[in-house]
Coordinates of C-alpha atoms and ligand atoms in Angstrom, one line a residue:
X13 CA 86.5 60.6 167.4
X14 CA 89.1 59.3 169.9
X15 CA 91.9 56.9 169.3
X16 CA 90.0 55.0 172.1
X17 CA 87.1 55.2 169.7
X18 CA 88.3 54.1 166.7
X19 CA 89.9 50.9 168.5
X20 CA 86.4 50.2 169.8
X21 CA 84.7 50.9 166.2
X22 CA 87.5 48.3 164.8
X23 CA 86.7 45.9 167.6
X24 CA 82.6 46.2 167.0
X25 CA 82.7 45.9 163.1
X26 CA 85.4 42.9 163.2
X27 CA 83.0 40.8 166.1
X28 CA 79.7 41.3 164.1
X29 CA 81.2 40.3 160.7
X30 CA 80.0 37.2 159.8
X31 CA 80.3 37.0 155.5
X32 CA 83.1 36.1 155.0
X33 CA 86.0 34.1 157.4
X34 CA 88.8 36.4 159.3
X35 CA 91.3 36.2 162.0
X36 CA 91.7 39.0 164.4
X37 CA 91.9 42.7 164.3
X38 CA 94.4 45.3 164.7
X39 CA 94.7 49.4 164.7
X40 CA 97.1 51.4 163.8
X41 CA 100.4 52.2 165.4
X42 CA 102.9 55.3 166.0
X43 CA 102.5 58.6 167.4
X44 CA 99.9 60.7 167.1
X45 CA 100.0 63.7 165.5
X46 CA 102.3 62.7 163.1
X47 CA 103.6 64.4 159.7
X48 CA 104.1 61.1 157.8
X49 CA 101.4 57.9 157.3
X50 CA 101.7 54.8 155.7
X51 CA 99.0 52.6 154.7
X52 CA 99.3 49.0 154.2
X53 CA 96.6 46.3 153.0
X54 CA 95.5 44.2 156.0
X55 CA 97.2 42.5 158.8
X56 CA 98.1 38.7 158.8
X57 CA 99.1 36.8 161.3
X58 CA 101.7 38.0 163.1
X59 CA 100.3 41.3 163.4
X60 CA 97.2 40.1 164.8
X61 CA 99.3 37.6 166.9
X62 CA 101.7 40.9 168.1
X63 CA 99.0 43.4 167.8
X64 CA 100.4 45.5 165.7
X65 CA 101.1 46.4 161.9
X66 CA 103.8 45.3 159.3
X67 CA 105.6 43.3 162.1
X68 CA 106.0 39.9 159.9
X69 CA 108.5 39.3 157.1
X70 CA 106.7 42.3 155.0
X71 CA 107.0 44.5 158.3
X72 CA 111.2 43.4 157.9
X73 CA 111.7 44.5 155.0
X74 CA 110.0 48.0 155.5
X75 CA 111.8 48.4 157.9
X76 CA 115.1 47.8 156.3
X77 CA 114.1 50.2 153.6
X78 CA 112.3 52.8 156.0
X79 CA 116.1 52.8 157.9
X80 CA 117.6 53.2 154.8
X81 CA 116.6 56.5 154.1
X82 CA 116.8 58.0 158.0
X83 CA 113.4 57.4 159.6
X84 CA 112.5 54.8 162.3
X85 CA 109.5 53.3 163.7
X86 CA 108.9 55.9 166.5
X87 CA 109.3 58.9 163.5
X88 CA 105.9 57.7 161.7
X89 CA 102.2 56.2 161.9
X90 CA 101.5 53.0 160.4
X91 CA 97.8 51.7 159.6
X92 CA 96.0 49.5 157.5
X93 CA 93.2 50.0 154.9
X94 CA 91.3 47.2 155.9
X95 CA 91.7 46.6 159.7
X96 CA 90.7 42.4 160.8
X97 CA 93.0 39.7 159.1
X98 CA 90.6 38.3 155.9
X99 CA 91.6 34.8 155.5
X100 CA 90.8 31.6 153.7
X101 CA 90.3 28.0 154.6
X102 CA 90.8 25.5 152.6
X103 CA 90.6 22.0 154.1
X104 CA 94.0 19.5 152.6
X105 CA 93.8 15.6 151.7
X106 CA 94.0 14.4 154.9
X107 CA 91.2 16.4 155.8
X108 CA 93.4 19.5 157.4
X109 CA 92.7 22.7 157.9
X110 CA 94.9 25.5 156.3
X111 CA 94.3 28.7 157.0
X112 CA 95.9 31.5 154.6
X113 CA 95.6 35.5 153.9
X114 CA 92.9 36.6 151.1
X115 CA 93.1 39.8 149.6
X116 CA 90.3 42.0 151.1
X117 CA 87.0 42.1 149.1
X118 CA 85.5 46.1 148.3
X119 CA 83.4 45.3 150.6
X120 CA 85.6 44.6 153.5
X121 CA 87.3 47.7 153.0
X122 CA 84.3 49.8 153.0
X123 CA 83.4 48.6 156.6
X124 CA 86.5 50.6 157.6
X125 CA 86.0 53.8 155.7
X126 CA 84.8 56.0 158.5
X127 CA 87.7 54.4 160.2
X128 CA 90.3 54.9 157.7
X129 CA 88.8 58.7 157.3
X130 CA 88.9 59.4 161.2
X131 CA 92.7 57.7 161.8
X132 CA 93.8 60.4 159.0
X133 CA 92.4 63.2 160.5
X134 CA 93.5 62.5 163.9
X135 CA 97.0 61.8 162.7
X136 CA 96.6 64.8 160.4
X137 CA 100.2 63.7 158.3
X138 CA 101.6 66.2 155.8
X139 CA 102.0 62.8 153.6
X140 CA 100.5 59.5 153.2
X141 CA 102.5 56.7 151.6
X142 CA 100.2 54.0 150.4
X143 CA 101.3 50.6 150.1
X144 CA 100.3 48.6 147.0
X145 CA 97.1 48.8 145.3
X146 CA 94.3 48.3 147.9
X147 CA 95.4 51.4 149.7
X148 CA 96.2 53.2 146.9
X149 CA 92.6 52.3 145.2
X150 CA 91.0 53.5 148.5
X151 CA 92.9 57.1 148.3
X152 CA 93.3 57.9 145.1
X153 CA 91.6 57.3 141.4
X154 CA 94.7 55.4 140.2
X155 CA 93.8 52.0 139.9
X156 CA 97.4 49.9 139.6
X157 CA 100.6 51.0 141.2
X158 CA 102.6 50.4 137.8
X159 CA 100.9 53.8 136.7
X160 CA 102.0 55.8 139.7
X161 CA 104.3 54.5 141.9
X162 CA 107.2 56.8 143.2
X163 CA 105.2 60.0 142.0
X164 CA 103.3 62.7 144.9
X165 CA 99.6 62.9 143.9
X166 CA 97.4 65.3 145.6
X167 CA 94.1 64.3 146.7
X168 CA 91.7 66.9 146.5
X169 CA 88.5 65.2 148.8
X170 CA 90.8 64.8 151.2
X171 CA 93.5 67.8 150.6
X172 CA 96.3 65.4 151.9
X173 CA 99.3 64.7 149.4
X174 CA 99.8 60.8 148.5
X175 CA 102.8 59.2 147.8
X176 CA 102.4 55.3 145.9
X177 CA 104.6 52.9 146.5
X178 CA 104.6 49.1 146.1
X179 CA 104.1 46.9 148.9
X180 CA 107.1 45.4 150.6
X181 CA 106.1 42.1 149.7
X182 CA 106.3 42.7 145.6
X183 CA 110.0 42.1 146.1
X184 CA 109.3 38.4 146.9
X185 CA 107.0 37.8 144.5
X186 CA 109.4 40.0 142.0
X187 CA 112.6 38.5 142.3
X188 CA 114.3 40.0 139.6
X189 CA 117.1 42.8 139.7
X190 CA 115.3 45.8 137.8
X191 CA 112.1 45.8 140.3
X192 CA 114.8 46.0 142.8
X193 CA 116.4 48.8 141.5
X194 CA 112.9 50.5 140.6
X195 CA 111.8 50.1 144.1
X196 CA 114.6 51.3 146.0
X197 CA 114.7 54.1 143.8
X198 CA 111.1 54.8 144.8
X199 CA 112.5 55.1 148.7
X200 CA 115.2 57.8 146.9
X201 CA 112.4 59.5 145.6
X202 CA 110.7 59.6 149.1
X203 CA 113.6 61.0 151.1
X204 CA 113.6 63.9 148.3
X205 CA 109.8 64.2 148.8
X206 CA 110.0 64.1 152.8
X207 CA 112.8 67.5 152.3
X208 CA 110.4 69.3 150.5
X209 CA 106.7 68.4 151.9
X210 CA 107.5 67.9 155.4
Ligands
URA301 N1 100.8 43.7 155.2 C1 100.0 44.8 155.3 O1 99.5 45.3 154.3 N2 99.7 45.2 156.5 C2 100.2 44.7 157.6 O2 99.8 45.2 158.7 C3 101.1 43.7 157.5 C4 101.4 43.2 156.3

């Protein structure tokens, strides 16, 4: 499969889904090859607005960290786990609509394995960096990052080594100063891992 491909396959499965409501699509972004991968959840709306991953205020604070310890945008792949924007509507008082983000179902995310599969072999990274627990249940057996996070795994189906770490939004919805320290020790952790497996 192409890049070209995979865009299309995204494009086909996001137009004929009809279960459940959603908001867009994206694909992945960054150079291809590339030794390092990161896997996020799902877009929302600025990505799909944009076009492309982890470019809202999770996308910000990635970056901050991912600048912190050397690397830049251009030095690695982004993608998602589940590639359209799975919302919810929920209709207000005064009879408006609000549309917000929904976690992806199981079965949202299965729609994109062969896509998911395809983008890791064509990127073919040394070492994937999940973010959060949907990505990290997709490629690996753990199933919550608390058990793993900051620790390389290696994933036999796929011989690729996984690194967990949280999702850049956990630090907004743990506002407290010993997940801070925890996660940017995690990014410590990652530099040290990046010396040694890339
Ligand atoms: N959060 C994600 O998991 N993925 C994105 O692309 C943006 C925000």
């Amino acid at each position: 499969m192409t890049l070209n491909d995979l865009s299309t396959k995204i494009k086909n499965i996001s137009e004929n889904y009809k279960e459940e409501p959603i908001a867009g699509w994206i694909t992945g972004d960054g150079p291809i090859p590339c030794n390092i991968l990161f896997v996020g959840e799902a877009p929302g709306k600025n990505e799909v607005e944009i076009g492309k991953p982890f470019v809202g205020l999770a996308g910000k604070t990635f970056e901050k960290y991912l600048n912190s310890i050397g690397l830049y945008r251009k030095d690695i792949r982004i993608t998602n786990t589940c590639f359209f924007r799975p919302v919810k509507i929920t209709i207000g008082k005064t009879n408006k609509e609000t549309i917000s983000n929904r976690t992806p179902k199981v079965s949202e995310i299965n729609l994109f394995r062969e896509v998911l599969d395809e983008e890791i072999k064509l990127v073919n990274p040394k070492l994937i960096i999940t973010l959060g627990n949907i990505p990290l249940k997709r490629l690996t057996d753990f199933k919550s990052i608390g058990d793993c996070h900051g620790n390389i795994i290696f994933n036999n189906k796929i011989s690729r080594y996984i690194f967990p770490m949280y999702h850049p939004s956990a630090l907004t919805y743990n506002r407290n100063d010993n997940f801070l320290k925890m996660y940017e020790n995690d990014w410590i952790n990652l530099k040290n891992i990046l010396k040694t497996h890339v």
